[in-house]
Coordinates of C-alpha atoms in Angstrom, one line a residue:
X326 CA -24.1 9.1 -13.5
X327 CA -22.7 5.9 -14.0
X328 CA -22.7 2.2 -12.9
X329 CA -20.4 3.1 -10.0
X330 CA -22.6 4.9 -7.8
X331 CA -23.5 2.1 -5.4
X332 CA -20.5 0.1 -5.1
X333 CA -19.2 -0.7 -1.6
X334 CA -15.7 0.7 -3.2
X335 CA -15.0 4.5 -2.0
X336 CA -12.2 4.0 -5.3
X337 CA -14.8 3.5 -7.5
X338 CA -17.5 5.8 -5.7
X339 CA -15.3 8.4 -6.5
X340 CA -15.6 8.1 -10.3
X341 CA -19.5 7.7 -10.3
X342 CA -19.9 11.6 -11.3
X343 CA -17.5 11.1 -14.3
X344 CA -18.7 11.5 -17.6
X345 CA -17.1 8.0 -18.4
X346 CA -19.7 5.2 -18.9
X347 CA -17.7 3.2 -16.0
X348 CA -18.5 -0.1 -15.5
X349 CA -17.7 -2.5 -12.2
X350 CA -15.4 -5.5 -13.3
X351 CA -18.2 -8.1 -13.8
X352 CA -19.6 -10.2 -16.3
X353 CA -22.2 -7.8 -17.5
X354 CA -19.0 -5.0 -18.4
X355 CA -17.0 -7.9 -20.3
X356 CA -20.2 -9.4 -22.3
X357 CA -20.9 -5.6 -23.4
X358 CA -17.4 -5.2 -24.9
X359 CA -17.8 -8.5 -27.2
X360 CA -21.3 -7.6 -28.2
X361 CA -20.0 -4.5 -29.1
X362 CA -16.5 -5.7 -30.6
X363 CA -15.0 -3.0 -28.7
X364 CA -11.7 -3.2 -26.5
X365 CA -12.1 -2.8 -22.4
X366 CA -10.3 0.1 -21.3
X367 CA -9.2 -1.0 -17.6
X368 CA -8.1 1.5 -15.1
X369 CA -7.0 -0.3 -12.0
X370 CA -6.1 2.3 -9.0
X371 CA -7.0 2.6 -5.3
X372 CA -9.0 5.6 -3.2
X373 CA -6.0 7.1 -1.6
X374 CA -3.3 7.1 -4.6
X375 CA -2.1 10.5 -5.5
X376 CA -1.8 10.3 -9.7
X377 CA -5.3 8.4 -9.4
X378 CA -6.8 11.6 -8.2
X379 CA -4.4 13.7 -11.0
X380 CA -5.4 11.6 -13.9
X381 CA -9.3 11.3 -13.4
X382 CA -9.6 15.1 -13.0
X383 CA -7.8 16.1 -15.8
X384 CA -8.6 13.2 -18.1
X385 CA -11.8 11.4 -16.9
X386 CA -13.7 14.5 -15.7
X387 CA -13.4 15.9 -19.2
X388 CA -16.4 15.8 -21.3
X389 CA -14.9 15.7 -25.3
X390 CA -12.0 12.7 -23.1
X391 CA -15.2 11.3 -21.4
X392 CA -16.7 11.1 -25.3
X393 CA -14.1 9.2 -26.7
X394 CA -13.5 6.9 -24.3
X395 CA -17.0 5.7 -23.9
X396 CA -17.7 5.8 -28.5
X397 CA -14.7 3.2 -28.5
X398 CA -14.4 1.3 -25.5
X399 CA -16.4 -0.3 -22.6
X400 CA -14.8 1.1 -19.6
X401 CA -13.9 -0.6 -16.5
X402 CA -13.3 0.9 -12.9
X403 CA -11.5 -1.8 -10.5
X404 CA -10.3 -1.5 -6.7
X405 CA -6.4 -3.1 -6.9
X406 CA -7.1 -3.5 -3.3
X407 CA -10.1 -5.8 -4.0
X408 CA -9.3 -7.2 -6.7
X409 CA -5.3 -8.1 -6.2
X410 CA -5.8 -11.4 -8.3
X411 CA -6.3 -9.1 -11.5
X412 CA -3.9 -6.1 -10.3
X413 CA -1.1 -8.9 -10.0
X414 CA -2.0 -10.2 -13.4
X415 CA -2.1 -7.0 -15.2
X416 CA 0.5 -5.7 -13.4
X417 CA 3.0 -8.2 -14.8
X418 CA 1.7 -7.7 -18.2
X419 CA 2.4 -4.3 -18.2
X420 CA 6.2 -4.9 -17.0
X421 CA 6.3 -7.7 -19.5
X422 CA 5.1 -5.1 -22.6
X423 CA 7.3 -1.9 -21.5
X424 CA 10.6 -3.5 -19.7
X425 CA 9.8 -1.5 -16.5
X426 CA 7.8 -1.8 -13.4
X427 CA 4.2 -0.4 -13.4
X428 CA 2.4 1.2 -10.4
X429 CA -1.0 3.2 -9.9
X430 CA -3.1 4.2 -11.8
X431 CA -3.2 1.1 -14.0
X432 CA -4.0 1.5 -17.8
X433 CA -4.5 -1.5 -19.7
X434 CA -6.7 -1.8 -23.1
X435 CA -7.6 -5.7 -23.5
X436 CA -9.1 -7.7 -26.0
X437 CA -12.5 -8.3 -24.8
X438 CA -12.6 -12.3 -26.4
X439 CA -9.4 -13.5 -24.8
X440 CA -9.3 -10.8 -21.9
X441 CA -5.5 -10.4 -23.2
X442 CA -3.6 -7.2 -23.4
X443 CA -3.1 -5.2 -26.0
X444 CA -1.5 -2.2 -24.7
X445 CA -0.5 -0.9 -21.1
X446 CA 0.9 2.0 -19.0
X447 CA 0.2 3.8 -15.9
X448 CA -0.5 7.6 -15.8
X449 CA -1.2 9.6 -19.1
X450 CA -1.0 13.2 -19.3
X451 CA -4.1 15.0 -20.9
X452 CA -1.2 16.7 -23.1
X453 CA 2.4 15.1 -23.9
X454 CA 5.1 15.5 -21.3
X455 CA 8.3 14.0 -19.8
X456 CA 8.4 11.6 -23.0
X457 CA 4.7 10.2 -22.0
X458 CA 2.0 10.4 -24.9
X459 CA -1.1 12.3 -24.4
X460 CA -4.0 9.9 -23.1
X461 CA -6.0 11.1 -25.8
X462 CA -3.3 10.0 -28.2
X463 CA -3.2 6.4 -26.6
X464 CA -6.7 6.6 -26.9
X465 CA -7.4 7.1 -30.7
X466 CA -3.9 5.1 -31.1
X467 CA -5.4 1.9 -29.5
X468 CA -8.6 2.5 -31.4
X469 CA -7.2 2.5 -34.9
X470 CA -5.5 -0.2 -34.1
X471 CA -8.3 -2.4 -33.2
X472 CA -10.2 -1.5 -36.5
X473 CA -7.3 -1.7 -38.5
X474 CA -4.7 -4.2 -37.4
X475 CA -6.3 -6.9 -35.7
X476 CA -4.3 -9.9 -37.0
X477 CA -1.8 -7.9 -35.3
X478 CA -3.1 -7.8 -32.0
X479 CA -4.6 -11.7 -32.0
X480 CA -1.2 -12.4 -33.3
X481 CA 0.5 -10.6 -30.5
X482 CA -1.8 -11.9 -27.8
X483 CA -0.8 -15.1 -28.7
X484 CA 2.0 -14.2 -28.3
X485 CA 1.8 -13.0 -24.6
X486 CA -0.2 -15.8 -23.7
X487 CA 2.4 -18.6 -24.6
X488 CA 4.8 -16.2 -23.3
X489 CA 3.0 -16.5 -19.8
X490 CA 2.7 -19.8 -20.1
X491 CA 6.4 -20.6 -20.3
X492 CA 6.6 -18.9 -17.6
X493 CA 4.5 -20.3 -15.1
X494 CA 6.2 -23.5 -16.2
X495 CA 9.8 -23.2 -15.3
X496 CA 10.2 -25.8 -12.8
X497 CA 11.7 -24.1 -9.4
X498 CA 15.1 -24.6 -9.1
X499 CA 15.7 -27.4 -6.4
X500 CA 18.5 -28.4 -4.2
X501 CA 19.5 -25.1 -3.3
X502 CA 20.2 -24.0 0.4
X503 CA 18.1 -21.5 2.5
X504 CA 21.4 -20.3 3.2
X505 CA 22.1 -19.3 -0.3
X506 CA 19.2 -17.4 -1.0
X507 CA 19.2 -15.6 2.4
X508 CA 22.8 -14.5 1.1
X509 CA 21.9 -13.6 -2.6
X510 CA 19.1 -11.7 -0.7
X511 CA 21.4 -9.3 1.3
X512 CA 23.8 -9.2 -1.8
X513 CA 20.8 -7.7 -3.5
X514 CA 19.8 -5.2 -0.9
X515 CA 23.3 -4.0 -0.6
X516 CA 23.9 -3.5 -4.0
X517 CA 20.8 -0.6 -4.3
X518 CA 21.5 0.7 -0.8
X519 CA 21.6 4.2 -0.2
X520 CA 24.9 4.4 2.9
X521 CA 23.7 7.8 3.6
X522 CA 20.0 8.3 4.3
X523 CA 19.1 4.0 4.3
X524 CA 16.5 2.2 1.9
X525 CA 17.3 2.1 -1.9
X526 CA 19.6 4.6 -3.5
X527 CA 17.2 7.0 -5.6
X528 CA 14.1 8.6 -5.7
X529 CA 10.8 8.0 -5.1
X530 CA 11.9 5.8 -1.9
X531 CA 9.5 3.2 -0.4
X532 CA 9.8 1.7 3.0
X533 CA 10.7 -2.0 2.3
X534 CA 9.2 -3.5 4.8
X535 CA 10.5 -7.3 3.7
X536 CA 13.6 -6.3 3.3
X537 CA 13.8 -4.8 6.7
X538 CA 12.3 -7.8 8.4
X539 CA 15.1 -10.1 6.7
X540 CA 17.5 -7.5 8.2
X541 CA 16.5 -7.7 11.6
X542 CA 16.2 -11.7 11.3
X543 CA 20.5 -11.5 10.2
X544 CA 20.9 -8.9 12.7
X545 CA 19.5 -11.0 16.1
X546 CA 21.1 -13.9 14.4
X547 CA 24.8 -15.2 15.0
X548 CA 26.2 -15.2 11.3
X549 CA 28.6 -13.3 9.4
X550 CA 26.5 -11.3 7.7
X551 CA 24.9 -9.9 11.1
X552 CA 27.1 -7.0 11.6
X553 CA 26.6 -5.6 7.2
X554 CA 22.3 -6.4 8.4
X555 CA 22.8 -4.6 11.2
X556 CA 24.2 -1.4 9.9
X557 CA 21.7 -1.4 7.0
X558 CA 19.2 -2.0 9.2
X559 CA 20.0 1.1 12.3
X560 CA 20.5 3.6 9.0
X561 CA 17.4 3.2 7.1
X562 CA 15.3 3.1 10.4
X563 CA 17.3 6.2 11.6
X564 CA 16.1 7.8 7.9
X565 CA 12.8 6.8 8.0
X566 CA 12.3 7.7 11.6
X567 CA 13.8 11.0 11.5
X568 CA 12.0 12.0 8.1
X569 CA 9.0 13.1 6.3
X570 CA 7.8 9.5 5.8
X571 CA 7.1 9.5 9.6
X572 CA 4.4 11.4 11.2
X573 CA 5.9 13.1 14.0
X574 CA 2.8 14.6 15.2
X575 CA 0.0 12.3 14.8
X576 CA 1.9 8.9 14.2
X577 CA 2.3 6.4 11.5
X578 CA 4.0 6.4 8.3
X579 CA 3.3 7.5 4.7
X580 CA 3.6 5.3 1.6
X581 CA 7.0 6.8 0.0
X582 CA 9.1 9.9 -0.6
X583 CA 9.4 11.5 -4.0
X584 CA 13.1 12.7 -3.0
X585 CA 15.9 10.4 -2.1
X586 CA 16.1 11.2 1.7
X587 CA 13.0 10.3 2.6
X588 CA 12.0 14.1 3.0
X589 CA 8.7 15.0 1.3
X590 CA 6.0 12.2 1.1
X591 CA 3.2 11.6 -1.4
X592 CA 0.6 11.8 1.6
X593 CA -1.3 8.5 1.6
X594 CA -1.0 6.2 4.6
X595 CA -1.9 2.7 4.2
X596 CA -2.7 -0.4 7.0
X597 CA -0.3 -2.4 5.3
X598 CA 2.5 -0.3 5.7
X599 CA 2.0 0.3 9.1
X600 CA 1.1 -2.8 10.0
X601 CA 4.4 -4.5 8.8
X602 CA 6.6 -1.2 10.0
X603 CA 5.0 -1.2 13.7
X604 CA 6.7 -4.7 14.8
X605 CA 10.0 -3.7 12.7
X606 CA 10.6 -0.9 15.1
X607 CA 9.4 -3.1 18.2
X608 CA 11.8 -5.4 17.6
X609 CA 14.6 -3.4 16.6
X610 CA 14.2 -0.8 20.0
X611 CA 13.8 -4.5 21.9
X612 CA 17.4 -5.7 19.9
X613 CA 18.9 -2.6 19.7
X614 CA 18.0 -1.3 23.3
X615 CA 16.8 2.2 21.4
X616 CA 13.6 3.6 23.1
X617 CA 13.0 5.8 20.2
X618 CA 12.0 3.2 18.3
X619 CA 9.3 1.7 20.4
X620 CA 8.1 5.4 20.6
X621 CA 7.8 4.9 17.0
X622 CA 5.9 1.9 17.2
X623 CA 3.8 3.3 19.9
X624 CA 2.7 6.1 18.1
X625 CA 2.2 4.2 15.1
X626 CA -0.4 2.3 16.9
X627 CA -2.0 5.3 18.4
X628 CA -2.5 6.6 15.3
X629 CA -4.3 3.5 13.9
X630 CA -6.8 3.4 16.7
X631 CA -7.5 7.2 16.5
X632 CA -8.0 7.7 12.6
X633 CA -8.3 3.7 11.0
X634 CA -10.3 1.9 13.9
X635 CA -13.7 1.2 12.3
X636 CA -16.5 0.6 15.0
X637 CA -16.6 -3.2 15.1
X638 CA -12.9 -3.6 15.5
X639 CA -11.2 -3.9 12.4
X640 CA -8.9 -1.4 10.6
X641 CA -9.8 0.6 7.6
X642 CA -7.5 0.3 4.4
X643 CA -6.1 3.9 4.1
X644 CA -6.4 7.9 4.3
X645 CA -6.2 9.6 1.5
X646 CA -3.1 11.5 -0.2
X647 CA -5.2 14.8 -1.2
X648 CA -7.0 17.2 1.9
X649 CA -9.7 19.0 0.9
X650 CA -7.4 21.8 1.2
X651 CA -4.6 20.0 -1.2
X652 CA -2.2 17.2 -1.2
X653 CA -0.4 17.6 2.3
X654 CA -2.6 20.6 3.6
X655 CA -3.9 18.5 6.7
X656 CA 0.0 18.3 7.4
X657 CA 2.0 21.2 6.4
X658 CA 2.7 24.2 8.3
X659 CA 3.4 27.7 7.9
X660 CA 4.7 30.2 10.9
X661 CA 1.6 31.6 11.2
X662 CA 0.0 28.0 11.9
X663 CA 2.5 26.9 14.0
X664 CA 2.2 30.6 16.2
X665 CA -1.5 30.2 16.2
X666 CA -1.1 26.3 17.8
X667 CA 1.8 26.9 19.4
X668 CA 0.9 30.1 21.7
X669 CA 3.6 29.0 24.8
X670 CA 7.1 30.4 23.5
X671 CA 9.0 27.5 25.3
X672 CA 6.9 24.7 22.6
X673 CA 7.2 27.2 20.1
X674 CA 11.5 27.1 20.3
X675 CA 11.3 23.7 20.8
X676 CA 9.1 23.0 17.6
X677 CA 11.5 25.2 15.3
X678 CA 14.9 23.5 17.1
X679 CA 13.8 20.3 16.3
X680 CA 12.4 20.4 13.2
X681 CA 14.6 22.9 11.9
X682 CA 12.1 25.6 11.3
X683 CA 14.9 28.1 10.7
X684 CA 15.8 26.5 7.5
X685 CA 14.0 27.6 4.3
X686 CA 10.4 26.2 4.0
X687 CA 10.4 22.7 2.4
X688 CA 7.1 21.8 0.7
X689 CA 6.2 23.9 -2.3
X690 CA 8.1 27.0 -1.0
X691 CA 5.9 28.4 1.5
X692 CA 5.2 25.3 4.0
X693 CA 6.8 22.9 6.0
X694 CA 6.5 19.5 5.9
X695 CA 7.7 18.1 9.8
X696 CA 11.1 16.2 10.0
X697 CA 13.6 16.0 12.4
X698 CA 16.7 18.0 12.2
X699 CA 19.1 16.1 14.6
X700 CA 19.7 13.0 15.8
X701 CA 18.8 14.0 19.3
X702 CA 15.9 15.1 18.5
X703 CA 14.6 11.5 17.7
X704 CA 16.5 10.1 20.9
X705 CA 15.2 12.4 23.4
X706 CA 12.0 12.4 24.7
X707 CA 10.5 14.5 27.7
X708 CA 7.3 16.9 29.2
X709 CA 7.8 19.9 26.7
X710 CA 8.5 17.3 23.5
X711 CA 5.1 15.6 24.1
X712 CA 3.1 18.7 25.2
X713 CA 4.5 20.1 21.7
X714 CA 3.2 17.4 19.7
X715 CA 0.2 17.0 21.5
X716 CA -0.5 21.0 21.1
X717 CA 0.3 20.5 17.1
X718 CA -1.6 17.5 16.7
X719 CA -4.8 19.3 18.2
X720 CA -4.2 22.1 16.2
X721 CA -4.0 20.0 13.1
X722 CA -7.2 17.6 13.9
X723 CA -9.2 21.0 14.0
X724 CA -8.1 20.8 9.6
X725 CA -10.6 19.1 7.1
X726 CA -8.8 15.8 7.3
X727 CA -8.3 13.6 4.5
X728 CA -10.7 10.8 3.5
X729 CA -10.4 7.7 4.9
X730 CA -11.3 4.0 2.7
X731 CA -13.4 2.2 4.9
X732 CA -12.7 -1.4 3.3
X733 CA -11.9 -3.4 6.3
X734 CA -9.2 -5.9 4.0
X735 CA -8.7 -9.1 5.6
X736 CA -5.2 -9.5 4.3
X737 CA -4.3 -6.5 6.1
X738 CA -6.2 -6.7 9.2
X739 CA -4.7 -9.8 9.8
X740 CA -0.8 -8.0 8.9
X741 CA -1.5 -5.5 11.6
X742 CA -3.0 -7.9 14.2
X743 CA -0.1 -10.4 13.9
X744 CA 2.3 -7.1 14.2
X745 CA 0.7 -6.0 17.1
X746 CA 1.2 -9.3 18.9
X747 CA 4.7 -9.6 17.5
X748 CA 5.4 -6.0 19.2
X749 CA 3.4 -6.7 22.1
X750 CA 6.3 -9.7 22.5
X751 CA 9.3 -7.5 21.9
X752 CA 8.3 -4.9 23.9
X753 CA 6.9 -6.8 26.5
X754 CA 3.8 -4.9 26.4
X755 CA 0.6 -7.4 26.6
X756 CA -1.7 -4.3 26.3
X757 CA -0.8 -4.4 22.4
X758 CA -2.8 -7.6 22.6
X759 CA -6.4 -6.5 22.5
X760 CA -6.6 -4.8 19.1
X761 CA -5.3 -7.6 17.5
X762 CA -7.6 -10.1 19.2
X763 CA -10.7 -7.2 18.9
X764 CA -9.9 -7.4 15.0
X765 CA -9.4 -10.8 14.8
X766 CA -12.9 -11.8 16.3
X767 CA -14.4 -9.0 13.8
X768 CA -13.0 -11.1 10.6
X769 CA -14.4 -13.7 12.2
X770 CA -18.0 -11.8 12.0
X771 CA -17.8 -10.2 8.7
X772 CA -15.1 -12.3 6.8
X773 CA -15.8 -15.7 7.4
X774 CA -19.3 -16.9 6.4
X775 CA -20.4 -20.9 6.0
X776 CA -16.6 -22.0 6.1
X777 CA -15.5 -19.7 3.5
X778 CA -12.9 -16.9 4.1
X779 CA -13.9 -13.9 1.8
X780 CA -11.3 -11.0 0.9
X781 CA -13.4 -7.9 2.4
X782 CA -14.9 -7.7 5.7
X783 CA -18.7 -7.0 5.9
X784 CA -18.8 -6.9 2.1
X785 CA -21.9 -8.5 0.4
X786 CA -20.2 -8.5 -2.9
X787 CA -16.6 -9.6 -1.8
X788 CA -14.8 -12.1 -3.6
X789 CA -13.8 -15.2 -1.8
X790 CA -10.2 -14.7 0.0
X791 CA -6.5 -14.7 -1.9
X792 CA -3.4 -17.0 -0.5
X793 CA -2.5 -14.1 1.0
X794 CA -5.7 -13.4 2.9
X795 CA -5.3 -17.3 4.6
X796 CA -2.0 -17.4 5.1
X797 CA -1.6 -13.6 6.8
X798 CA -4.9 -14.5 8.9
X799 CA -3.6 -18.0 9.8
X800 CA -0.1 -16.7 10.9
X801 CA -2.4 -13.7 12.8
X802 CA -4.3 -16.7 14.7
X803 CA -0.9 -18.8 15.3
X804 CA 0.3 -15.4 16.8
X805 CA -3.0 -14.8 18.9
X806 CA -2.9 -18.2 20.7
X807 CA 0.8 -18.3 21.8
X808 CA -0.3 -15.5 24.0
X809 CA -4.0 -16.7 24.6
X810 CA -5.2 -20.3 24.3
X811 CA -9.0 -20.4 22.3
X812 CA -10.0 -23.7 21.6
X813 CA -12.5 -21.5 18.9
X814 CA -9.1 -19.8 17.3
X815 CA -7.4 -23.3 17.1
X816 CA -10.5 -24.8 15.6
X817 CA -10.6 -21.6 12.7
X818 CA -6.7 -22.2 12.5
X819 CA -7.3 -25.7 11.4
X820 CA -10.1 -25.1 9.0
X821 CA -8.0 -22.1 7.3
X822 CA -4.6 -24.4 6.7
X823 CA -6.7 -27.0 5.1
X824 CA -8.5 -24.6 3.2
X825 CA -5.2 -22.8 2.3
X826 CA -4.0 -26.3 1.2
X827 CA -7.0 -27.9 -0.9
X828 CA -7.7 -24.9 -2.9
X829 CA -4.3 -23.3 -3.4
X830 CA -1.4 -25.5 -3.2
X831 CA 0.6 -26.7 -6.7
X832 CA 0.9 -30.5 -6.3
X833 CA 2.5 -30.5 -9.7
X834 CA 5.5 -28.0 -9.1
X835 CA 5.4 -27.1 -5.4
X836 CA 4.2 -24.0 -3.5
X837 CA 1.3 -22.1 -3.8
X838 CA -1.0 -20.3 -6.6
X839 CA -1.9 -16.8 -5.4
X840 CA -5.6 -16.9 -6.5
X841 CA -8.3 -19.7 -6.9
X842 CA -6.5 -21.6 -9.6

């Protein structure tokens, strides 16, 4: 066993059986790699991600992998989600070295006396496939390397480091209009947007949340590019809603699609996601006079008190993309599952009209993942529809369900509770009030100690809160008192803007650093 075993991480709890001689990201792990003049070997990923799972079992889990990774590196487990300071950072270096985006999991091999990088990727096969190099490759690669060429790599973290610092020095540009970067904005969603199914053209397909807010902003607003937001908007909220990125049964959203119309999901569901989805659909059935979107939204928030709801009030972080049964057993179906939960002939039809049931399975050639097969199918709602869903989703809560990451994240409790009182306004529906408030007054328990915001809830070993963890809860608090007045919220609304301004605004070049600077 390693140093994993008792951190309040599930991400890194899951590792603590490796054979890897993982350490937490702490001052301890980085003083062992200079004592021993090694490189760190960081591997940055999050409890619920898919190719986290695929890589540790057939890399980490292997003894002779385990073996060389520990003889030539100190190795370093980190939670992205609690750690987003050094995700970001490591994150752009990666994009900066390979010319492309990164993702999870995160490989980065760093010189341990400038904490630099020498080297970075994302998943490694354990054998060379679809032009990626075995991780065992990288792994004697990056070695030899360091014993062999390291005026090279000082040379070339210099490199990166005046490279990065150029970067954070280009001024802003100034004296542009908000006008012209809403409309370079929309130029830049349209030119990657997919006309047929909605989102960007391609595959895998994320739900960008962002962009669909800025969408529904143009679309309520009176400007000529209301009616081009407008239709982008209806179509990729049509695609996502009638897809396999929606739970139909139990609610919510997953994280993306591997295909290109938004059919089969990688199974993770995340708060943040759904947090920032739930008000989009609220405001757009409020806009757009379309019930089947506050349906959405409803469910959505059903399904975040029934599986995230953690006992004091706050939201866990995510459910795994893996069931003990496989990725996507919990929500696939096969006839013989849907007979068994589906005894009343009536549902049964209904189920297989809807969900097109007489088409050829979709998930792995036996199973069906749920979507809808019409467009009337996500306009209509009535008795049999909802005793239906209602049947399948007791059938499927009887399955080993997936795990769920218990971190209650401030950032994103406070996305979902300033969602929920956004919705609660669209839809006119002050009941969506309490779970925000009931979360809101639990970050004020476990997140806020002695006048300092920290980024984890009931964490004794969170670090102190991002930009992102003030600013999301302040705007949560803003949103909380225009429906309730608290003299107590106002008082912790004041005492987070100036906390948010006096440790994170740049008085030199405008805006704000992301992290402690």
């Amino acid at each position: 066993m390693n140093q994993l075993a008792h951190s309040d991480s599930l991400y890194l709890r899951q590792h603590a059986d490796n054979p890897v001689d993982w350490w937490p990201w702490c001052d301890a792990a980085l003083a062992e790699a200079r004592r021993r003049d090694c490189p760190i070997l960081l591997s940055i990923g999050y409890a619920a991600c898919h190719w986290c799972h695929v890589m540790a079992h057939e890399s980490f889990e292997h003894g002779d992998t385990a073996t060389a990774m520990n003889a030539a590196y100190v190795c370093i487990k980190l939670d992205r989600e609690q750690r987003p300071d050094l995700d970001r950072a490591y994150q752009r270096a990666q994009q900066a070295l390979n010319g492309r985006p990164g993702g999870w999991p995160l490989t980065v091999f760093i010189d341990p006396h400038t904490l630099l990088p020498i080297f970075a990727g994302t998943y490694f096969p354990p054998t060379p496939r679809h032009g990626l190099p075995a991780f065992r490759q990288v792994l004697d690669g990056i070695a030899t390397a360091w014993r062999e060429q390291r005026d090279a790599i000082t040379q070339q973290g210099a490199q990166w480091h005046e490279w990065l610092a150029a970067a954070e020095a280009t001024p802003a540009s100034a004296g542009a209009e908000a006008s012209d970067f809403v409309a370079h904005a929309l130029a830049q969603i349209e030119s990657r947007f997919d006309a047929e199914h909605g989102g960007h053209r391609g595959a895998p397909k994320f739900p960008q949340a962002s962009e669909l807010e800025l969408l529904l902003d143009l679309a309520e607003a009176d400007r000529p590019e209301s009616e081009a937001a407008r239709r982008m908007l209806v179509t990729t909220l049509d695609g996502m809603a009638r897809g396999g990125l929606h739970d139909h049964i139990g609610g919510g959203f997953f994280r993306y699609c591997v295909d290109a119309d938004w059919g089969i999901p990688h199974f993770e569901k995340m708060l943040y996601d759904n947090a920032q989805l739930l008000p989009v659909y609220a405001r757009a059935a409020a806009l757009l006079q379309r019930p089947d979107y506050a349906r959405v939204a409803r469910l959505c928030l059903a399904w975040m008190q029934r599986e995230l709801r953690l006992p004091d009030g706050t939201w866990a972080s995510a459910l795994d993309a893996d069931s003990p049964g496989g990725e996507g057993a919990c929500y696939v179906w096969t006839r013989e599952t849907l007979a068994a939960a589906l005894p009343d002939a009536t549902l049964r039809t209904q189920a297989e009209h809807d969900f097109g049931l007489d088409r050829a399975p979709n998930f792995e050639g036996h199973a069906w993942h749920l979507r809808l097969a019409t467009d009337s199918a996500l306009m209509r709602e009535d008795a049999d529809g909802s005793a239906m869903r209602n049947a399948l989703l007791a059938a499927r809560q009887r399955r080993p369900p997936p795990a769920r990451d218990d971190k209650a994240l401030t950032a994103w409790n406070a996305l979902a509770s300033a969602g929920l009182c956004r919705a609660a306004r669209a839809l006119r529906a002050p009941e969506l009030v309490q779970p925000a408030a009931d979360a809101l007054a639990a970050l004020r328990g476990g997140a806020w100690r002695d006048g300092v915001l920290y980024a984890q809830a009931g964490s004794a070993t969170s670090v102190p809160g991002f930009l992102d963890d003030h600013a999301y809860l302040l705007d949560a608090l803003l949103e909380l008192l225009a429906w309730r007045w608290s003299a107590q919220d106002f008082i912790w609304a004041q005492a987070l803007a100036a906390t948010l301004c006096a440790a994170f605004e740049d008085h030199a070049r405008g805006g704000f650093f992301s992290a402690w600077p």
